[in-house]
Every structure is written in C-alpha cells, then in structure tokens.
XYZ file of C-alpha atoms in Angstrom:
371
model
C 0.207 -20.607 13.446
C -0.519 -23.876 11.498
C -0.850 -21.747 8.273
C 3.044 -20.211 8.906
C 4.233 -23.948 9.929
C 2.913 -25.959 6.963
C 4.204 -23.195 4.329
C 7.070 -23.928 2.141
C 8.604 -21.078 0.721
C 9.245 -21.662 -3.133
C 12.928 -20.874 -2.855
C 13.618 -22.921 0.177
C 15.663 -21.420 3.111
C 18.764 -23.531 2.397
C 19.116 -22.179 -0.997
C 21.285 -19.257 -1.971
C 20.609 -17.687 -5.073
C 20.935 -14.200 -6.401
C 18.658 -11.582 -4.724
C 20.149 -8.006 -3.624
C 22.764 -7.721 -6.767
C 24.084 -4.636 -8.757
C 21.413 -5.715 -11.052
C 18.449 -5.773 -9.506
C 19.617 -2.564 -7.770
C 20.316 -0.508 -10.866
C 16.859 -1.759 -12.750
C 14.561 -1.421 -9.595
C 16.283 2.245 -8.983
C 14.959 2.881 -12.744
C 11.706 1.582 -11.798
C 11.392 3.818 -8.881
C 12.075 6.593 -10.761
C 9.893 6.184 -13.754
C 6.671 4.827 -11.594
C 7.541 7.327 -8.559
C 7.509 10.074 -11.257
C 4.602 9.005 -13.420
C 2.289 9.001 -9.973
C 3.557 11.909 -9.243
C 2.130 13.631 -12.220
C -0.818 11.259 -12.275
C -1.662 11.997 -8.263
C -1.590 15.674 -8.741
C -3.722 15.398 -11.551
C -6.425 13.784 -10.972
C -5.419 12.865 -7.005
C -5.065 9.252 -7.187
C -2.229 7.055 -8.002
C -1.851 3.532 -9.506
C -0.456 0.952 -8.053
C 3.202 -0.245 -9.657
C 3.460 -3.210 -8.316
C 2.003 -5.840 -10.920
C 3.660 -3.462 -13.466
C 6.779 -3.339 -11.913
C 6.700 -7.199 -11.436
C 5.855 -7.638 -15.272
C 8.839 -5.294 -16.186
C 11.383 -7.226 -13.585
C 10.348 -10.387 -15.411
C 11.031 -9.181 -18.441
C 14.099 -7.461 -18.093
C 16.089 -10.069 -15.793
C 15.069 -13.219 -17.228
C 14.046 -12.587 -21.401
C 16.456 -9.645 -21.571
C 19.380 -10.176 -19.083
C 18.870 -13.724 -19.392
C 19.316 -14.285 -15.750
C 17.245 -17.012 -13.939
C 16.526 -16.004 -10.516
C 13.411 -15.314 -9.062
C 14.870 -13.458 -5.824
C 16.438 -11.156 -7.728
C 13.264 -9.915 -9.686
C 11.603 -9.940 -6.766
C 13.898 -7.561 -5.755
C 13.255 -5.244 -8.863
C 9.807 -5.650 -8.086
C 10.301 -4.614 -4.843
C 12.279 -1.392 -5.280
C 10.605 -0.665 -8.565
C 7.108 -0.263 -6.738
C 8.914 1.621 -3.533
C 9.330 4.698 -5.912
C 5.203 4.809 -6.489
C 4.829 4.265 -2.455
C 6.868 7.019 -1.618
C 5.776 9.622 -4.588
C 1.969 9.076 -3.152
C 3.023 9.943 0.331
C 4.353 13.248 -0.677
C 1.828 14.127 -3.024
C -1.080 13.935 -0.817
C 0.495 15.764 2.346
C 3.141 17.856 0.785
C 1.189 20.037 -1.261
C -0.895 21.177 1.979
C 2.534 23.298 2.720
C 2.732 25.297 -0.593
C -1.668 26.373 0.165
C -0.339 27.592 3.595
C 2.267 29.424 2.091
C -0.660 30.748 -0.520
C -2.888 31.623 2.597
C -0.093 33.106 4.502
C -0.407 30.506 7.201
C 3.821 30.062 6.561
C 6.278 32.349 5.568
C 7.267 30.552 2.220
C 6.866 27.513 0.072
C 9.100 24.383 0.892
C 12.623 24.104 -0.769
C 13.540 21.201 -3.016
C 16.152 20.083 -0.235
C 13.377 20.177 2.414
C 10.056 18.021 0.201
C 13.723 15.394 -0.439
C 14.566 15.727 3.354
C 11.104 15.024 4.615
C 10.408 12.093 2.213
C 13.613 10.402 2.714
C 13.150 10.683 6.524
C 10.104 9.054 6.481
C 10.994 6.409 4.009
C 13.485 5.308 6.623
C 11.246 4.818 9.174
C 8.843 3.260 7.547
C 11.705 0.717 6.884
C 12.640 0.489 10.230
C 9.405 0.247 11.619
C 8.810 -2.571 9.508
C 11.547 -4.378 10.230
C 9.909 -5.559 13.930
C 6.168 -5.502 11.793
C 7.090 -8.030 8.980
C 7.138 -10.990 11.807
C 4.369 -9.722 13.330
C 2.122 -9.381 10.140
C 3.657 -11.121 7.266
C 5.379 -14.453 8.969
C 2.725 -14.824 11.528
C -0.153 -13.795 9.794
C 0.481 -15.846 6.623
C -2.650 -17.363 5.416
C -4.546 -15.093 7.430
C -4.066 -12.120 5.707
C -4.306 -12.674 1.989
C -2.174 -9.542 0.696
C -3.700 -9.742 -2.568
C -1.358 -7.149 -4.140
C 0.971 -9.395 -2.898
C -0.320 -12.538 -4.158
C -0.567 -11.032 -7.803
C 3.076 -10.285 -7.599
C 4.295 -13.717 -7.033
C 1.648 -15.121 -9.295
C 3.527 -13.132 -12.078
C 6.912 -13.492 -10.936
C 6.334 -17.124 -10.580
C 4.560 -17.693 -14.081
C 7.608 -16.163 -16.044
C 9.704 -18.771 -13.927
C 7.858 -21.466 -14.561
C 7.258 -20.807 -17.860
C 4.265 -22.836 -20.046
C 1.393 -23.313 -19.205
C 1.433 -20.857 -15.842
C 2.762 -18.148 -18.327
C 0.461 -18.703 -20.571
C -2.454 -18.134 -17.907
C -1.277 -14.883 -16.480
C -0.994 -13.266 -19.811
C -4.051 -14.842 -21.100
C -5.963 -12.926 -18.145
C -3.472 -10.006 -18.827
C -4.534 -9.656 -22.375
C -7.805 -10.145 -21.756
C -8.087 -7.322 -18.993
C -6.973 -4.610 -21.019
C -9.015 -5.935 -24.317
C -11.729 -5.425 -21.593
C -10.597 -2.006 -20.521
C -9.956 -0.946 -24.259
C -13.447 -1.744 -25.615
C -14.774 -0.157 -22.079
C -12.797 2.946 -22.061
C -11.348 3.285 -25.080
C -14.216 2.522 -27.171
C -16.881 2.861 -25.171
C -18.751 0.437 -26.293
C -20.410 -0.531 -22.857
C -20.401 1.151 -19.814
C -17.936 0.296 -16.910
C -20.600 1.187 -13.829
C -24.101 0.203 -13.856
C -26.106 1.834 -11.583
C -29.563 2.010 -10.399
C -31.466 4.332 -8.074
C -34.373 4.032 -6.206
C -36.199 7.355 -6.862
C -37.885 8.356 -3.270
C -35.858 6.576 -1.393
C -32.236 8.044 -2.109
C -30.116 5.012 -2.300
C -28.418 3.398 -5.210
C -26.980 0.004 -6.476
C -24.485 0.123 -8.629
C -21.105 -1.967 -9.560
C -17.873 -1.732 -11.616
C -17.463 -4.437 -14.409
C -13.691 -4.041 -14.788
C -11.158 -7.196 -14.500
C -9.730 -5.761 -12.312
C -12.153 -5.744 -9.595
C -12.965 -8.770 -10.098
C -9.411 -10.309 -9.345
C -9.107 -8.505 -6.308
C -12.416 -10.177 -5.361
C -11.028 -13.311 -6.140
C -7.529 -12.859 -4.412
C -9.155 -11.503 -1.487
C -11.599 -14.723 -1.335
C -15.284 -14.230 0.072
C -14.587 -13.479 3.674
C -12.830 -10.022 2.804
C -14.751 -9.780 0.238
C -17.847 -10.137 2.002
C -16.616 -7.237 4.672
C -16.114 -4.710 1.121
C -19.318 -5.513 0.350
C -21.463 -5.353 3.318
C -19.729 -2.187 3.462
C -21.155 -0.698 0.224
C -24.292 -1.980 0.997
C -24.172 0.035 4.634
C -23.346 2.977 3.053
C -25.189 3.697 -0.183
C -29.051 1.824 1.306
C -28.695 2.650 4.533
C -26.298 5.960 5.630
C -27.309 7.751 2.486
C -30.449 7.463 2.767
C -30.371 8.359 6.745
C -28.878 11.420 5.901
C -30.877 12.730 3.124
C -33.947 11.916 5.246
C -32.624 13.549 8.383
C -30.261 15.855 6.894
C -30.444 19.831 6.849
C -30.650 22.620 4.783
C -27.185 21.669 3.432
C -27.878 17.896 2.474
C -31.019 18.794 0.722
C -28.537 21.289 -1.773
C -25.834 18.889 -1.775
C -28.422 15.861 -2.838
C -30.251 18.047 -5.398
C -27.030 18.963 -7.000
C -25.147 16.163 -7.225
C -27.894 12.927 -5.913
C -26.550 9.947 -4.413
C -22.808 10.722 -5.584
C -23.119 14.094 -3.772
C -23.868 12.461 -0.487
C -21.275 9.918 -0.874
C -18.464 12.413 -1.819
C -19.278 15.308 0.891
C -20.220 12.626 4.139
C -19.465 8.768 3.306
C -16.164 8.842 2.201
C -15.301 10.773 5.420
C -17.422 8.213 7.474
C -15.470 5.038 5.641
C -12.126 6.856 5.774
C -13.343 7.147 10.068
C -14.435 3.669 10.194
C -10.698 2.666 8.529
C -8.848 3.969 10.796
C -10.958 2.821 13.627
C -10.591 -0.545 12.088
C -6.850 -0.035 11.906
C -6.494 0.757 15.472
C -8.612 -2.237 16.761
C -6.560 -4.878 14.461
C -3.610 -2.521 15.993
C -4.887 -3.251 19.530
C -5.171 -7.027 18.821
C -2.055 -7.433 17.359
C -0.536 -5.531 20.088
C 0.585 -8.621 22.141
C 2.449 -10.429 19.119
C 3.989 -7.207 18.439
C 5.397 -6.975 21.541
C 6.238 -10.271 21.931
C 8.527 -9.179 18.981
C 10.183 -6.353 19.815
C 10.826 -8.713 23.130
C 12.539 -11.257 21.505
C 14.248 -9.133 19.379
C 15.495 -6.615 22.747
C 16.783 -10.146 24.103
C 19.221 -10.437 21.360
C 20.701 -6.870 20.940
C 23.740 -6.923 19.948
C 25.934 -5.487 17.061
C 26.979 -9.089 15.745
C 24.940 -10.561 12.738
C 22.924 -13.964 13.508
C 24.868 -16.381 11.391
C 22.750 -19.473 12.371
C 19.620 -18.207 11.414
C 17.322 -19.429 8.246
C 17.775 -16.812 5.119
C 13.809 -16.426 5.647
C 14.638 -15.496 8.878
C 17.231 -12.938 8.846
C 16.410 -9.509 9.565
C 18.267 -5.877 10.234
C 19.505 -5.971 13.409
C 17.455 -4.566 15.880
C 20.101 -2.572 17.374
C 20.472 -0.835 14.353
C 16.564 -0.125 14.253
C 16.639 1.469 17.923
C 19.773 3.700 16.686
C 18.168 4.290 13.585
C 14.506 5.742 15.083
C 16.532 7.338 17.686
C 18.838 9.327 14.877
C 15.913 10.224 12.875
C 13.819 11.329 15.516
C 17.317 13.969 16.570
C 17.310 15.135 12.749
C 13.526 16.015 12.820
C 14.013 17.781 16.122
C 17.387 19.466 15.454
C 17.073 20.459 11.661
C 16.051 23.784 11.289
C 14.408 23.070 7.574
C 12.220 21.097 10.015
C 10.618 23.242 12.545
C 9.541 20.639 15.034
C 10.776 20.556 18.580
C 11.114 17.659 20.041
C 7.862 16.875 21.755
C 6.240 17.124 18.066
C 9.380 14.701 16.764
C 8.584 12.131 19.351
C 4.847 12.432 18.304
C 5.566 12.277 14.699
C 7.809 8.866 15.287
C 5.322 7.211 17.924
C 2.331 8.133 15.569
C 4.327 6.949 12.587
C 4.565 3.569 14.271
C 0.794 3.318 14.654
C -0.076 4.084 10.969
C 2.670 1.890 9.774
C 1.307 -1.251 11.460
C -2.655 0.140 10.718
C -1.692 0.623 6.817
C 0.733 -2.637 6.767
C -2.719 -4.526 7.951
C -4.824 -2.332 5.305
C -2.701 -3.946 2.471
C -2.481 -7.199 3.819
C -6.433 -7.180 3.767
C -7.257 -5.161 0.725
C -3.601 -4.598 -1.203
C-alpha cells in the first residue's frame, strides 16, 4: 500500500491532456490490424506469437509525435494500447479456434466454423475480458503497484517516455534498441555465434543450457532478481532434477522418447505439461490470495451502482461504471446462451463467464509477473 501511496503518476491526475482522440483511435485500429494479422500468420505457422507491444509503442511514438507532430503522451499510450490489443486477441483465436475446424476433420462436428461465428466468438470474449478487467485493474494494477513489476509494461512506458523526453533518455532506449537487433542480426542472421549454449551431463540426463539474446536479458532486468530468481529455480527444477527423475524411472515410452530426441524430448512430451500444471496452480493460489481485495472491490464498487458518472473522482481514478459491467456480463452471457451459431445452453454460458473470470485475473497476474 505504501508503494501505490508514494507513486506519482507522470501525467498528474489534475492534468487534462489528449488521450482517447480520433487520432489515436484511427492509428491504434491500424495497429491492431497489421500486428493482429501478422500473429495470426506467424501463430499458425510456427504456433507462437510475438508480442506487439514495444513495437506498437515504438510506432505510436513515431507516428503521433515526429509525424503528426502532436505532443501528448496519453494519447500514444493509447495507440500503444489498442495497437497491441489486435496481437492479444489474434493469439486467443489462433490457439483455440483451430481445435473446431480438426473436429470438423474428425467428424466430431458437423462442419467447420463460419467467418461470422470465429468474429462472433472473438468479439464476445474480447468484451469480457474488458469488463472483467474493469473490477481487476484496482485490484492488480493500482494496488499491486510496485509489487508486481509488469515488465512488458515497464518497457512500454520506458519507450513512450524516452521519445517524450527526448535527449539523453532517447538516446538510451535506441542505443539498447540498436544494439539488440545488431545482436540478433550477427546471431541469427549471420550466424556467427550461437544463441543457446548448452551442456549435458552424459549418464545423468540433465542439461544446462541458456539463451544469450538481449532480449532475455532485459526481461531479467525488468523483472529484478526476486522474479527472476523464481524463472530460474524453475529451470533448474526441471531440466537437473524432473528430467532426470523421469528418464531414470520412466517406462518403455521415456526410454524411446529420450533416445530420440534426449533431454529436449523429455522436456517437450512431460515438462512443458508439468510447468504449464504448475502455472495454473500458481495462478489459482495468487487468485485465492487476492480473493479478499477483489472482493473488497467489487464491494465498493456494488455500493455505488448507479447509472450517473462520478464527476468528483481523480482522472486516475475513473473507471466504467460498474453498472454497466453487471449489464454487460449479464448480456453476453444471454448471447452465448441464446445464439444458435453458439451451441451452448446456459449452464455451459454461465461456466464459460465464471471460468472466464478466473483466467482473466490468473493471466492478468501472469503478465504482471512475467509480461
């Protein structure tokens, strides 16, 4: 709590400046589209996607202040903001959406989804996602600050506020800039040196091993050495202790798995499902902890339902009426159930919302600890 009283936001509260224009609109709508559509392609391809928003934050600066000549840091962090929403939402189609057209392969369902069903399912949970964080940003952004270190987060503003500020700042960010793709050119594009290093200990099954990229490195850095520390301990756990337990103890299935693809085999067929297990785990118990601030929130925020805007509040402090939350879950929740394009009754749309609200506030912690 001392952390949230003693920070000053850099745009104090009293100020008004430009933030949610036409502008910022129209360029972070272009954003979206370009980085949504680009991870698309990317996340089908090789089934990962890259993050957009450092790039997006880059772009913003470049376009509203060098370009548009406009001098407000709101408003590109507004472009940032809706920019990178098109690469969030394009990653949570393309890794459950594409689950529907194999049923349809297998049989499992009579056809593939329509184009007006994959936009009707991703816009519906967009909007609660938004909703659900409009109760969770208290909770884990205001009240958390300085706890959690949202180094995605951090990076953003580091960039935003360097193009602001201008000399020496500037000059710093696109120093390291320039510098971490020089690094990933001669790495990747060259090849001069290796980006892992790895060694294994023959006999024994486990392996040491790290990425030189700048990128991991800042994260590192952003994160500081307490979360740091937890990534680590965790890749120690995993590749000298649990891959070597299950080599050693493992079956006639290990044994073909390890011979055909060592220490990598392991980790792709068993950790990976073990870490993603421990995540969510993790997830859940920050969920549990957090439980009592969160409803302490949606208390204070039931207290004051009404249809009227707050007027006297701070313009840090001003958020969507909860009113219009409740409505909004509730309507959304009716489409699910009542939209035949959507065969859910209304037990499963009730699950989907209530479960939606639990992996919102697990992955909303997630990025505040790791981005």
């Amino acid at each position: 709590m001392d952390n949230q009283n003693n920070f000053k936001p850099y745009i104090p509260a009293e100020k008004i400046t430009p933030e949610l224009t036409v502008t910022s609109i129209i360029v972070g709508m272009l954003l979206a589209v370009i980085f949504g559509a680009a991870n698309a392609y990317l996340g089908l391809k090789v089934g990962m996607t890259v993050s957009a928003s450092i790039p997006s934050a880059v772009i913003a600066m470049g376009i509203i202040k060098m370009i548009l000549r406009r001098n407000s840091v709101l408003e590109v962090n507004m472009v940032q903001t809706i920019g990178s929403s098109g690469e969030s939402l394009a990653a949570g189609a393309i890794f459950t959406l594409p689950a529907l057209f194999i049923w349809a392969s297998e049989g499992v369902i009579a056809e593939t989804p329509s184009i007006v069903e994959i936009t009707l399912i991703a816009v519906i949970g967009g909007l609660l996602g938004i909703f659900f964080m409009v109760p969770l940003r208290n909770a884990l952004i205001v009240k958390e600050h300085g706890i959690l270190p949202y180094p995605e987060g951090t990076a953003c503003s580091e960039v935003i506020l360097a193009g602001e500020k201008g000399g020496a700042s500037a000059k710093t960010v696109f120093a390291g800039m320039g510098f971490a793709a020089l690094f990933k050119f001669i790495i990747d594009g060259l090849k001069v040196v290796a980006g892992e290093v790895a060694v294994t200990f023959k006999g024994f099954a486990g392996t040491i091993g790290t990425q030189i990229y700048p990128a991991v490195m800042s994260v590192g850095y952003i994160c500081g050495p307490r979360i740091s520390s937890f990534m680590f301990s965790g890749g120690i756990l995993a590749w000298l202790v649990l891959i070597p337990l299950i080599v050693f103890f493992g079956g006639d299935a290990v044994q073909t798995t390890f011979a055909a693809g060592g220490a990598y085999g392991i980790w792709s067929n068993y950790i990976k499902y073990i870490g993603a297990g421990a995540l969510v785990a993790g997830g859940f118990i920050s969920l549990i902890k957090s439980m009592p601030l969160i409803v302490k929130t949606f208390a204070d925020a039931i207290k004051g339902l009404s249809f009227k805007a707050n007027g006297t509040a701070k313009r840090t402090e001003k958020d969507m009426n909860f009113l219009f939350v409740i409505l909004g879950v509730l309507i959304l929740t009716l489409v699910i159930w009542i939209v035949d394009i959507i065969p859910v009754p209304f037990v499963g749309a009730l699950i989907i919302v209530i479960f939606g609200f639990f992996f919102a506030t697990v992955s909303s912690r997630m990025v505040g600890l790791v981005g």
